[in-house]
Amino acid sequence: MTDQSLLTHPVPDASASSQPPAGRPKKVFVKTYGCQMNVYDSDRMTDALARDGYVPTDTAEDADLVLLNTCHIREKAAEKVYSALGRLRELKKKKGAEGREMMIGVAGCVAQAEGDEILRRAPAVDLVIGPQTYHRLPDALRRVRGGERVLETDYAIEDKFEHLPAPDKARTLARGVTAFLTVQEGCDKFCTFCVVPYTRGSEVSRPLAQVVAEAEKLAAAGVRELTLLGQNVNAWHGEGEGGQTLRLGDLLHRLAEIPGLARLRYTTSHPRDMDDSLIAAHATLPALMPYLHLPVQSGSDRILKAMNRRHTASDYIALITRIRAARPDLALSGDFIVGFPGETDQDFEETLEVVKAVGYAQAFSFKYSTRPGTPGAELKDQVSEAVKAERLERLQALLLSQQQAFNQACIGRDIDLLLEKPGRMPGQLIGRSPWLQSVNVDAKGVEIGDIIRVRITAAGPNSLFADVVD
């Protein structure tokens, strides 16, 4: 994802009409950075703005309001935001010269972490709003129209989800047959490399009834696959009708009862919150897909301790063994950080050993980069960029070989395929396998949202190919 994609069409020249057509609705362009939770947040902000008369548009040039929904996890996240804001400033100036107004807002985790600094450095920004307060977005925009520059980053006292409109059926249909649903936010783990506890706050679980009600509306709108989201999604807990404590495994069983919902997933999990009921759900719940994203970050116990992960490499491998015993066809995904302060060659070799022991179908790996305000930023013995780059290259080569091996092993297998969108070729459809792979198939007499039986025939660099099984 590049910031240049903010400007997807040439900026209109000054000879164009300076006024929108009479009665034209207000338009909003939302640029989303980062994780699936930000995708969910962007969708819900769009839903909230619909009550204020806004309709979504695909270009910043066409928008009356541009929102950058930011992520603070990746390296140089703030710099990318300021770079994008520089381009938007010029677009706003251009529109102003033509007599057209455009508001600029920054939302998400960079907004939460650097709200005052954004307003200071980027005078073109009208609004900064954090991830816990975006339900206040329509009111904040009214204040902007009244002449204020608004900063909304205090943690909300009220439950933001209670104040958001239900998912709109037409917009849900336009987004496709798969959807995200946030069930848990925040983090209490305080890994020393991570800024999430400071931008998303403490762990909070949405009530069972609220989650079920939103899931039912999504299913009624045509969603077939639902991915539950949380910074530590498997830390979700709630209260049952009888007052009993429920965990994520119980929630998954309840959601599987909703008519129309055929598939369930969840991400991102922490090893310390994988309890027995959740592992059992993988064995007993057909709707729960055999795919698990379970980050370990490092294979070195010394580095894991420095990261404050509070598990060892052997703890992690033993947990994987238990989960695979419950669901033998489970595909594993993970996260890895190389070059954490103090990481030696031996520490890195131990990470490679964990990767070899587990065998990943997919994984994400990154060079460590400091996040201001986190304990990791104060640690000594920082690893050089050259060493980090060399280690990352070796790790990614190993992970890629495992991913390719997993895809190759799928050839000849019959699987259920959820059809999601048209392919590039006439008659071709693209679906998603139970293990989250993209699969291309030529199929007639079927529709988007159908689940069909196919046989995998080939594996490409980024997707699989299949034939329909009669």
GROMACS .gro file of C-alpha atoms in nm:
model
  470
    1MET     CA    1   0.000   0.000   0.000
    2THR     CA    2   0.143   0.333  -0.103
    3ASP     CA    3   0.030   0.675  -0.001
    4GLN     CA    4   0.023   0.779  -0.366
    5SER     CA    5  -0.298   0.578  -0.397
    6LEU     CA    6  -0.473   0.862  -0.218
    7LEU     CA    7  -0.474   1.044  -0.550
    8THR     CA    8  -0.617   0.796  -0.794
    9HIS     CA    9  -0.727   1.039  -1.065
   10PRO     CA   10  -0.582   1.367  -1.196
   11VAL     CA   11  -0.684   1.671  -0.993
   12PRO     CA   12  -0.948   1.868  -1.189
   13ASP     CA   13  -0.818   2.186  -1.346
   14ALA     CA   14  -0.943   2.530  -1.259
   15SER     CA   15  -1.167   2.546  -1.565
   16ALA     CA   16  -1.394   2.282  -1.416
   17SER     CA   17  -1.718   2.382  -1.248
   18SER     CA   18  -1.649   2.519  -0.903
   19GLN     CA   19  -1.982   2.407  -0.758
   20PRO     CA   20  -2.122   2.056  -0.725
   21PRO     CA   21  -2.452   1.983  -0.898
   22ALA     CA   22  -2.757   2.098  -0.706
   23GLY     CA   23  -2.871   1.835  -0.459
   24ARG     CA   24  -2.551   1.634  -0.487
   25PRO     CA   25  -2.493   1.435  -0.166
   26LYS     CA   26  -2.185   1.492   0.045
   27LYS     CA   27  -1.912   1.242  -0.032
   28VAL     CA   28  -1.651   1.080   0.192
   29PHE     CA   29  -1.329   0.905   0.093
   30VAL     CA   30  -1.173   0.682   0.360
   31LYS     CA   31  -0.815   0.562   0.319
   32THR     CA   32  -0.747   0.263   0.545
   33TYR     CA   33  -0.403   0.163   0.666
   34GLY     CA   34  -0.306  -0.143   0.867
   35CYS     CA   35  -0.497  -0.429   1.020
   36GLN     CA   36  -0.837  -0.586   0.968
   37MET     CA   37  -0.968  -0.397   1.270
   38ASN     CA   38  -0.900  -0.072   1.087
   39VAL     CA   39  -1.096  -0.207   0.790
   40TYR     CA   40  -1.387  -0.278   1.026
   41ASP     CA   41  -1.352   0.067   1.184
   42SER     CA   42  -1.354   0.235   0.842
   43ASP     CA   43  -1.673   0.051   0.748
   44ARG     CA   44  -1.842   0.155   1.070
   45MET     CA   45  -1.731   0.518   1.031
   46THR     CA   46  -1.884   0.512   0.682
   47ASP     CA   47  -2.205   0.374   0.832
   48ALA     CA   48  -2.206   0.646   1.100
   49LEU     CA   49  -2.148   0.919   0.840
   50ALA     CA   50  -2.439   0.791   0.632
   51ARG     CA   51  -2.668   0.928   0.902
   52ASP     CA   52  -2.504   1.265   0.840
   53GLY     CA   53  -2.581   1.249   0.468
   54TYR     CA   54  -2.245   1.121   0.338
   55VAL     CA   55  -2.204   0.861   0.066
   56PRO     CA   56  -1.870   0.686   0.000
   57THR     CA   57  -1.654   0.767  -0.301
   58ASP     CA   58  -1.345   0.596  -0.439
   59THR     CA   59  -1.132   0.907  -0.488
   60ALA     CA   60  -1.005   1.190  -0.273
   61GLU     CA   61  -1.061   1.434  -0.560
   62ASP     CA   62  -1.435   1.366  -0.554
   63ALA     CA   63  -1.470   1.391  -0.176
   64ASP     CA   64  -1.606   1.661   0.051
   65LEU     CA   65  -1.443   1.478   0.342
   66VAL     CA   66  -1.122   1.273   0.336
   67LEU     CA   67  -1.046   1.048   0.634
   68LEU     CA   68  -0.712   0.873   0.687
   69ASN     CA   69  -0.770   0.576   0.918
   70THR     CA   70  -0.417   0.518   1.039
   71CYS     CA   71  -0.210   0.235   1.188
   72HIS     CA   72   0.084   0.281   1.426
   73ILE     CA   73   0.222  -0.074   1.411
   74ARG     CA   74   0.444  -0.063   1.106
   75GLU     CA   75   0.771   0.119   1.062
   76LYS     CA   76   0.757   0.491   0.981
   77ALA     CA   77   0.377   0.491   1.015
   78ALA     CA   78   0.358   0.854   1.124
   79GLU     CA   79   0.588   0.971   0.843
   80LYS     CA   80   0.360   0.806   0.587
   81VAL     CA   81   0.062   0.988   0.734
   82TYR     CA   82   0.235   1.328   0.717
   83SER     CA   83   0.342   1.257   0.360
   84ALA     CA   84  -0.019   1.178   0.265
   85LEU     CA   85  -0.139   1.490   0.444
   86GLY     CA   86   0.104   1.700   0.242
   87ARG     CA   87  -0.059   1.581  -0.081
   88LEU     CA   88  -0.407   1.633   0.058
   89ARG     CA   89  -0.313   1.988   0.163
   90GLU     CA   90  -0.238   2.070  -0.200
   91LEU     CA   91  -0.564   1.910  -0.313
   92LYS     CA   92  -0.757   2.108  -0.052
   93LYS     CA   93  -0.588   2.429  -0.165
   94LYS     CA   94  -0.674   2.350  -0.527
   95LYS     CA   95  -1.037   2.288  -0.439
   96GLY     CA   96  -1.052   2.606  -0.233
   97ALA     CA   97  -0.934   2.809  -0.532
   98GLU     CA   98  -1.223   2.660  -0.730
   99GLY     CA   99  -1.477   2.745  -0.461
  100ARG     CA  100  -1.511   2.386  -0.338
  101GLU     CA  101  -1.464   2.290   0.024
  102MET     CA  102  -1.292   1.975   0.153
  103MET     CA  103  -1.245   1.867   0.513
  104ILE     CA  104  -0.952   1.646   0.615
  105GLY     CA  105  -0.964   1.413   0.913
  106VAL     CA  106  -0.713   1.173   1.068
  107ALA     CA  107  -0.847   0.872   1.258
  108GLY     CA  108  -0.701   0.556   1.408
  109CYS     CA  109  -0.393   0.478   1.611
  110VAL     CA  110  -0.157   0.748   1.481
  111ALA     CA  111  -0.433   0.997   1.558
  112GLN     CA  112  -0.458   0.860   1.912
  113ALA     CA  113  -0.083   0.869   1.969
  114GLU     CA  114   0.002   1.199   1.801
  115GLY     CA  115  -0.317   1.404   1.790
  116ASP     CA  116  -0.174   1.735   1.912
  117GLU     CA  117   0.133   1.696   1.692
  118ILE     CA  118  -0.082   1.631   1.384
  119LEU     CA  119  -0.279   1.951   1.440
  120ARG     CA  120   0.046   2.143   1.493
  121ARG     CA  121   0.233   2.005   1.192
  122ALA     CA  122  -0.057   1.983   0.947
  123PRO     CA  123  -0.270   2.300   0.952
  124ALA     CA  124  -0.488   2.163   0.672
  125VAL     CA  125  -0.623   1.894   0.907
  126ASP     CA  126  -0.967   1.982   1.045
  127LEU     CA  127  -1.027   1.681   1.266
  128VAL     CA  128  -0.829   1.422   1.464
  129ILE     CA  129  -1.028   1.136   1.615
  130GLY     CA  130  -0.907   0.825   1.797
  131PRO     CA  131  -1.025   0.465   1.756
  132GLN     CA  132  -1.230   0.475   2.076
  133THR     CA  133  -1.429   0.785   1.979
  134TYR     CA  134  -1.524   0.748   1.613
  135HIS     CA  135  -1.890   0.707   1.710
  136ARG     CA  136  -1.867   1.083   1.782
  137LEU     CA  137  -1.760   1.154   1.425
  138PRO     CA  138  -2.085   1.315   1.298
  139ASP     CA  139  -2.094   1.554   1.595
  140ALA     CA  140  -1.724   1.634   1.552
  141LEU     CA  141  -1.784   1.724   1.188
  142ARG     CA  142  -2.063   1.960   1.286
  143ARG     CA  143  -1.815   2.135   1.515
  144VAL     CA  144  -1.568   2.157   1.228
  145ARG     CA  145  -1.833   2.316   1.009
  146GLY     CA  146  -1.882   2.564   1.292
  147GLY     CA  147  -1.520   2.675   1.262
  148GLU     CA  148  -1.341   2.449   1.515
  149ARG     CA  149  -1.038   2.228   1.465
  150VAL     CA  150  -1.144   1.922   1.661
  151LEU     CA  151  -0.932   1.681   1.865
  152GLU     CA  152  -1.123   1.375   1.995
  153THR     CA  153  -0.876   1.131   2.150
  154ASP     CA  154  -0.997   1.097   2.509
  155TYR     CA  155  -1.104   0.743   2.585
  156ALA     CA  156  -1.482   0.731   2.562
  157ILE     CA  157  -1.676   0.665   2.880
  158GLU     CA  158  -1.972   0.532   2.685
  159ASP     CA  159  -1.973   0.212   2.480
  160LYS     CA  160  -1.901   0.333   2.127
  161PHE     CA  161  -2.065   0.028   1.969
  162GLU     CA  162  -2.397   0.114   2.134
  163HIS     CA  163  -2.393   0.450   1.957
  164LEU     CA  164  -2.312   0.320   1.608
  165PRO     CA  165  -2.586   0.241   1.356
  166ALA     CA  166  -2.651  -0.119   1.261
  167PRO     CA  167  -2.472  -0.239   0.946
  168ASP     CA  168  -2.656  -0.113   0.640
  169LYS     CA  169  -2.776  -0.395   0.415
  170ALA     CA  170  -2.694  -0.224   0.086
  171ARG     CA  171  -2.344  -0.123   0.196
  172THR     CA  172  -2.282  -0.468   0.343
  173LEU     CA  173  -2.382  -0.632   0.015
  174ALA     CA  174  -2.150  -0.399  -0.174
  175ARG     CA  175  -1.861  -0.502   0.052
  176GLY     CA  176  -1.902  -0.870  -0.030
  177VAL     CA  177  -1.998  -1.203   0.125
  178THR     CA  178  -1.723  -1.195   0.389
  179ALA     CA  179  -1.712  -0.948   0.675
  180PHE     CA  180  -1.516  -0.850   0.984
  181LEU     CA  181  -1.677  -0.810   1.325
  182THR     CA  182  -1.486  -0.659   1.616
  183VAL     CA  183  -1.566  -0.845   1.940
  184GLN     CA  184  -1.271  -0.737   2.157
  185GLU     CA  185  -1.049  -0.430   2.170
  186GLY     CA  186  -0.738  -0.324   2.354
  187CYS     CA  187  -0.456  -0.516   2.514
  188ASP     CA  188  -0.330  -0.578   2.868
  189LYS     CA  189  -0.026  -0.782   2.767
  190PHE     CA  190   0.218  -0.490   2.729
  191CYS     CA  191   0.470  -0.655   2.500
  192THR     CA  192   0.770  -0.425   2.508
  193PHE     CA  193   0.773  -0.373   2.129
  194CYS     CA  194   0.405  -0.285   2.093
  195VAL     CA  195   0.218   0.046   2.101
  196VAL     CA  196  -0.135  -0.104   2.099
  197PRO     CA  197  -0.204  -0.075   2.476
  198TYR     CA  198  -0.129   0.296   2.448
  199THR     CA  199  -0.343   0.359   2.139
  200ARG     CA  200  -0.632   0.112   2.186
  201GLY     CA  201  -0.645   0.100   2.565
  202SER     CA  202  -0.714  -0.188   2.802
  203GLU     CA  203  -0.880  -0.512   2.698
  204VAL     CA  204  -1.255  -0.474   2.659
  205SER     CA  205  -1.500  -0.738   2.538
  206ARG     CA  206  -1.824  -0.653   2.363
  207PRO     CA  207  -2.134  -0.808   2.527
  208LEU     CA  208  -2.262  -1.134   2.382
  209ALA     CA  209  -2.602  -0.994   2.283
  210GLN     CA  210  -2.443  -0.700   2.102
  211VAL     CA  211  -2.209  -0.925   1.902
  212VAL     CA  212  -2.487  -1.168   1.811
  213ALA     CA  213  -2.720  -0.887   1.703
  214GLU     CA  214  -2.459  -0.740   1.468
  215ALA     CA  215  -2.371  -1.085   1.330
  216GLU     CA  216  -2.738  -1.155   1.261
  217LYS     CA  217  -2.772  -0.830   1.066
  218LEU     CA  218  -2.461  -0.911   0.863
  219ALA     CA  219  -2.593  -1.259   0.785
  220ALA     CA  220  -2.931  -1.116   0.685
  221ALA     CA  221  -2.745  -0.888   0.442
  222GLY     CA  222  -2.582  -1.185   0.270
  223VAL     CA  223  -2.257  -1.237   0.462
  224ARG     CA  224  -2.153  -1.604   0.453
  225GLU     CA  225  -1.817  -1.584   0.632
  226LEU     CA  226  -1.748  -1.383   0.946
  227THR     CA  227  -1.406  -1.310   1.093
  228LEU     CA  228  -1.409  -1.206   1.459
  229LEU     CA  229  -1.151  -0.939   1.538
  230GLY     CA  230  -0.962  -0.830   1.844
  231GLN     CA  231  -0.614  -0.723   1.946
  232ASN     CA  232  -0.632  -1.038   2.162
  233VAL     CA  233  -0.952  -1.185   2.025
  234ASN     CA  234  -0.925  -1.506   2.225
  235ALA     CA  235  -0.930  -1.300   2.545
  236TRP     CA  236  -1.299  -1.230   2.471
  237HIS     CA  237  -1.529  -1.310   2.759
  238GLY     CA  238  -1.893  -1.240   2.831
  239GLU     CA  239  -2.188  -1.335   3.043
  240GLY     CA  240  -2.440  -1.597   2.935
  241GLU     CA  241  -2.815  -1.579   2.991
  242GLY     CA  242  -2.776  -1.780   3.307
  243GLY     CA  243  -2.499  -1.557   3.441
  244GLN     CA  244  -2.223  -1.802   3.350
  245THR     CA  245  -1.890  -1.678   3.216
  246LEU     CA  246  -1.848  -1.741   2.844
  247ARG     CA  247  -1.527  -1.750   2.642
  248LEU     CA  248  -1.453  -1.723   2.270
  249GLY     CA  249  -1.527  -2.091   2.206
  250ASP     CA  250  -1.878  -2.040   2.347
  251LEU     CA  251  -1.928  -1.729   2.134
  252LEU     CA  252  -1.826  -1.919   1.820
  253HIS     CA  253  -2.079  -2.193   1.895
  254ARG     CA  254  -2.352  -1.930   1.939
  255LEU     CA  255  -2.266  -1.753   1.613
  256ALA     CA  256  -2.263  -2.085   1.426
  257GLU     CA  257  -2.637  -2.111   1.498
  258ILE     CA  258  -2.717  -1.800   1.291
  259PRO     CA  259  -2.890  -1.893   0.963
  260GLY     CA  260  -2.682  -1.807   0.659
  261LEU     CA  261  -2.346  -1.792   0.835
  262ALA     CA  262  -2.149  -2.085   0.696
  263ARG     CA  263  -1.796  -2.000   0.806
  264LEU     CA  264  -1.630  -1.849   1.111
  265ARG     CA  265  -1.273  -1.731   1.171
  266TYR     CA  266  -1.099  -1.522   1.435
  267THR     CA  267  -0.781  -1.315   1.461
  268THR     CA  268  -0.547  -1.212   1.624
  269SER     CA  269  -0.483  -1.456   1.910
  270HIS     CA  270  -0.234  -1.462   2.194
  271PRO     CA  271  -0.087  -1.799   2.300
  272ARG     CA  272  -0.170  -1.732   2.666
  273ASP     CA  273  -0.543  -1.706   2.589
  274MET     CA  274  -0.585  -2.032   2.393
  275ASP     CA  275  -0.803  -2.212   2.648
  276ASP     CA  276  -0.945  -2.565   2.639
  277SER     CA  277  -1.292  -2.460   2.519
  278LEU     CA  278  -1.146  -2.275   2.219
  279ILE     CA  279  -0.924  -2.569   2.126
  280ALA     CA  280  -1.227  -2.798   2.159
  281ALA     CA  281  -1.424  -2.571   1.925
  282HIS     CA  282  -1.169  -2.641   1.653
  283ALA     CA  283  -1.247  -3.011   1.693
  284THR     CA  284  -1.627  -2.995   1.718
  285LEU     CA  285  -1.748  -2.690   1.526
  286PRO     CA  286  -1.769  -2.747   1.148
  287ALA     CA  287  -1.824  -2.377   1.077
  288LEU     CA  288  -1.491  -2.284   1.240
  289MET     CA  289  -1.237  -2.288   0.961
  290PRO     CA  290  -0.913  -2.489   1.006
  291TYR     CA  291  -0.688  -2.183   1.004
  292LEU     CA  292  -0.526  -2.015   1.302
  293HIS     CA  293  -0.314  -1.702   1.323
  294LEU     CA  294  -0.112  -1.742   1.643
  295PRO     CA  295   0.190  -1.511   1.668
  296VAL     CA  296   0.503  -1.625   1.853
  297GLN     CA  297   0.734  -1.331   1.753
  298SER     CA  298   1.060  -1.510   1.840
  299GLY     CA  299   1.194  -1.859   1.900
  300SER     CA  300   1.443  -1.748   2.164
  301ASP     CA  301   1.331  -1.772   2.527
  302ARG     CA  302   1.572  -1.492   2.615
  303ILE     CA  303   1.419  -1.259   2.357
  304LEU     CA  304   1.065  -1.368   2.443
  305LYS     CA  305   1.132  -1.267   2.802
  306ALA     CA  306   1.271  -0.931   2.689
  307MET     CA  307   0.957  -0.888   2.478
  308ASN     CA  308   0.740  -0.962   2.785
  309ARG     CA  309   0.557  -1.234   2.596
  310ARG     CA  310   0.530  -1.451   2.911
  311HIS     CA  311   0.558  -1.781   2.727
  312THR     CA  312   0.854  -1.987   2.608
  313ALA     CA  313   0.922  -2.139   2.270
  314SER     CA  314   0.850  -2.485   2.410
  315ASP     CA  315   0.520  -2.358   2.556
  316TYR     CA  316   0.423  -2.239   2.210
  317ILE     CA  317   0.518  -2.563   2.034
  318ALA     CA  318   0.335  -2.771   2.296
  319LEU     CA  319   0.025  -2.556   2.243
  320ILE     CA  320   0.045  -2.605   1.866
  321THR     CA  321   0.070  -2.982   1.923
  322ARG     CA  322  -0.250  -2.976   2.132
  323ILE     CA  323  -0.441  -2.770   1.876
  324ARG     CA  324  -0.330  -2.993   1.589
  325ALA     CA  325  -0.437  -3.299   1.785
  326ALA     CA  326  -0.784  -3.143   1.801
  327ARG     CA  327  -0.785  -3.039   1.433
  328PRO     CA  328  -0.525  -3.231   1.230
  329ASP     CA  329  -0.585  -3.034   0.906
  330LEU     CA  330  -0.526  -2.699   1.077
  331ALA     CA  331  -0.313  -2.447   0.886
  332LEU     CA  332  -0.094  -2.220   1.100
  333SER     CA  333  -0.008  -1.856   1.048
  334GLY     CA  334   0.218  -1.644   1.266
  335ASP     CA  335   0.404  -1.317   1.322
  336PHE     CA  336   0.781  -1.280   1.364
  337ILE     CA  337   1.001  -0.988   1.462
  338VAL     CA  338   1.371  -1.006   1.378
  339GLY     CA  339   1.639  -0.782   1.523
  340PHE     CA  340   1.477  -0.710   1.859
  341PRO     CA  341   1.731  -0.531   2.082
  342GLY     CA  342   1.993  -0.776   2.204
  343GLU     CA  343   1.905  -1.051   1.954
  344THR     CA  344   2.217  -1.256   1.880
  345ASP     CA  345   2.287  -1.493   1.594
  346GLN     CA  346   2.200  -1.781   1.828
  347ASP     CA  347   1.868  -1.620   1.921
  348PHE     CA  348   1.781  -1.586   1.555
  349GLU     CA  349   1.878  -1.947   1.484
  350GLU     CA  350   1.636  -2.052   1.757
  351THR     CA  351   1.361  -1.861   1.576
  352LEU     CA  352   1.439  -2.055   1.259
  353GLU     CA  353   1.418  -2.380   1.458
  354VAL     CA  354   1.068  -2.291   1.580
  355VAL     CA  355   0.960  -2.217   1.223
  356LYS     CA  356   1.093  -2.555   1.110
  357ALA     CA  357   0.926  -2.733   1.401
  358VAL     CA  358   0.583  -2.576   1.341
  359GLY     CA  359   0.560  -2.555   0.962
  360TYR     CA  360   0.355  -2.251   0.863
  361ALA     CA  361   0.107  -2.223   0.579
  362GLN     CA  362   0.150  -1.847   0.593
  363ALA     CA  363   0.334  -1.600   0.813
  364PHE     CA  364   0.422  -1.233   0.849
  365SER     CA  365   0.771  -1.118   0.940
  366PHE     CA  366   0.915  -0.775   1.010
  367LYS     CA  367   1.229  -0.599   1.116
  368TYR     CA  368   1.205  -0.455   1.466
  369SER     CA  369   1.154  -0.080   1.471
  370THR     CA  370   1.122   0.136   1.779
  371ARG     CA  371   0.789   0.284   1.879
  372PRO     CA  372   0.816   0.600   2.092
  373GLY     CA  373   0.668   0.547   2.435
  374THR     CA  374   0.720   0.170   2.442
  375PRO     CA  375   0.975   0.002   2.673
  376GLY     CA  376   1.154  -0.145   2.371
  377ALA     CA  377   1.248   0.203   2.254
  378GLU     CA  378   1.460   0.248   2.569
  379LEU     CA  379   1.649  -0.080   2.541
  380LYS     CA  380   2.019  -0.081   2.469
  381ASP     CA  381   2.205  -0.306   2.225
  382GLN     CA  382   1.994  -0.217   1.922
  383VAL     CA  383   2.063  -0.444   1.624
  384SER     CA  384   2.202  -0.279   1.311
  385GLU     CA  385   1.980  -0.237   1.006
  386ALA     CA  386   2.215  -0.447   0.794
  387VAL     CA  387   2.192  -0.742   1.035
  388LYS     CA  388   1.815  -0.708   1.061
  389ALA     CA  389   1.782  -0.705   0.683
  390GLU     CA  390   1.998  -1.016   0.643
  391ARG     CA  391   1.805  -1.206   0.909
  392LEU     CA  392   1.471  -1.103   0.766
  393GLU     CA  393   1.572  -1.224   0.422
  394ARG     CA  394   1.669  -1.566   0.559
  395LEU     CA  395   1.352  -1.596   0.764
  396GLN     CA  396   1.126  -1.494   0.478
  397ALA     CA  397   1.293  -1.741   0.244
  398LEU     CA  398   1.218  -2.022   0.489
  399LEU     CA  399   0.859  -1.906   0.544
  400LEU     CA  400   0.800  -1.875   0.170
  401SER     CA  401   0.928  -2.228   0.111
  402GLN     CA  402   0.684  -2.356   0.375
  403GLN     CA  403   0.394  -2.164   0.222
  404GLN     CA  404   0.474  -2.301  -0.124
  405ALA     CA  405   0.502  -2.653   0.016
  406PHE     CA  406   0.163  -2.619   0.185
  407ASN     CA  407   0.002  -2.494  -0.136
  408GLN     CA  408   0.160  -2.774  -0.338
  409ALA     CA  409   0.029  -3.027  -0.087
  410CYS     CA  410  -0.323  -2.904  -0.159
  411ILE     CA  411  -0.307  -3.020  -0.523
  412GLY     CA  412  -0.543  -3.310  -0.575
  413ARG     CA  413  -0.752  -3.233  -0.267
  414ASP     CA  414  -1.128  -3.178  -0.281
  415ILE     CA  415  -1.233  -2.875  -0.079
  416ASP     CA  416  -1.533  -2.652  -0.017
  417LEU     CA  417  -1.484  -2.315  -0.183
  418LEU     CA  418  -1.670  -1.997  -0.089
  419LEU     CA  419  -1.714  -1.791  -0.407
  420GLU     CA  420  -1.634  -1.425  -0.339
  421LYS     CA  421  -1.589  -1.229  -0.661
  422PRO     CA  422  -1.547  -1.252  -1.039
  423GLY     CA  423  -1.204  -1.346  -1.173
  424ARG     CA  424  -1.005  -1.175  -1.444
  425MET     CA  425  -1.104  -1.417  -1.718
  426PRO     CA  426  -1.458  -1.463  -1.857
  427GLY     CA  427  -1.644  -1.727  -1.658
  428GLN     CA  428  -1.380  -1.734  -1.385
  429LEU     CA  429  -1.467  -1.688  -1.020
  430ILE     CA  430  -1.239  -1.640  -0.721
  431GLY     CA  431  -1.311  -1.803  -0.391
  432ARG     CA  432  -1.149  -1.865  -0.058
  433SER     CA  433  -1.041  -2.205   0.068
  434PRO     CA  434  -1.090  -2.319   0.428
  435TRP     CA  435  -0.721  -2.231   0.477
  436LEU     CA  436  -0.768  -1.873   0.351
  437GLN     CA  437  -0.603  -1.925   0.013
  438SER     CA  438  -0.735  -1.751  -0.298
  439VAL     CA  439  -0.864  -2.010  -0.547
  440ASN     CA  440  -0.952  -1.955  -0.915
  441VAL     CA  441  -1.220  -2.172  -1.071
  442ASP     CA  442  -1.427  -2.180  -1.392
  443ALA     CA  443  -1.783  -2.247  -1.283
  444LYS     CA  444  -2.125  -2.212  -1.443
  445GLY     CA  445  -2.467  -2.193  -1.284
  446VAL     CA  446  -2.334  -2.063  -0.953
  447GLU     CA  447  -2.335  -1.725  -0.779
  448ILE     CA  448  -2.115  -1.519  -0.552
  449GLY     CA  449  -2.177  -1.645  -0.200
  450ASP     CA  450  -2.225  -2.007  -0.303
  451ILE     CA  451  -2.006  -2.275  -0.149
  452ILE     CA  452  -1.912  -2.536  -0.408
  453ARG     CA  453  -1.701  -2.851  -0.412
  454VAL     CA  454  -1.381  -2.819  -0.614
  455ARG     CA  455  -1.060  -3.012  -0.671
  456ILE     CA  456  -0.730  -2.823  -0.652
  457THR     CA  457  -0.539  -2.873  -0.977
  458ALA     CA  458  -0.245  -2.632  -0.956
  459ALA     CA  459  -0.068  -2.386  -0.728
  460GLY     CA  460   0.061  -2.050  -0.849
  461PRO     CA  461   0.278  -1.796  -0.663
  462ASN     CA  462  -0.021  -1.623  -0.502
  463SER     CA  463  -0.324  -1.845  -0.556
  464LEU     CA  464  -0.455  -2.192  -0.632
  465PHE     CA  465  -0.649  -2.321  -0.933
  466ALA     CA  466  -0.934  -2.569  -0.922
  467ASP     CA  467  -1.199  -2.754  -1.119
  468VAL     CA  468  -1.558  -2.808  -1.008
  469VAL     CA  469  -1.627  -3.156  -0.870
  470ASP     CA  470  -1.956  -3.299  -1.000
   0.00000   0.00000   0.00000
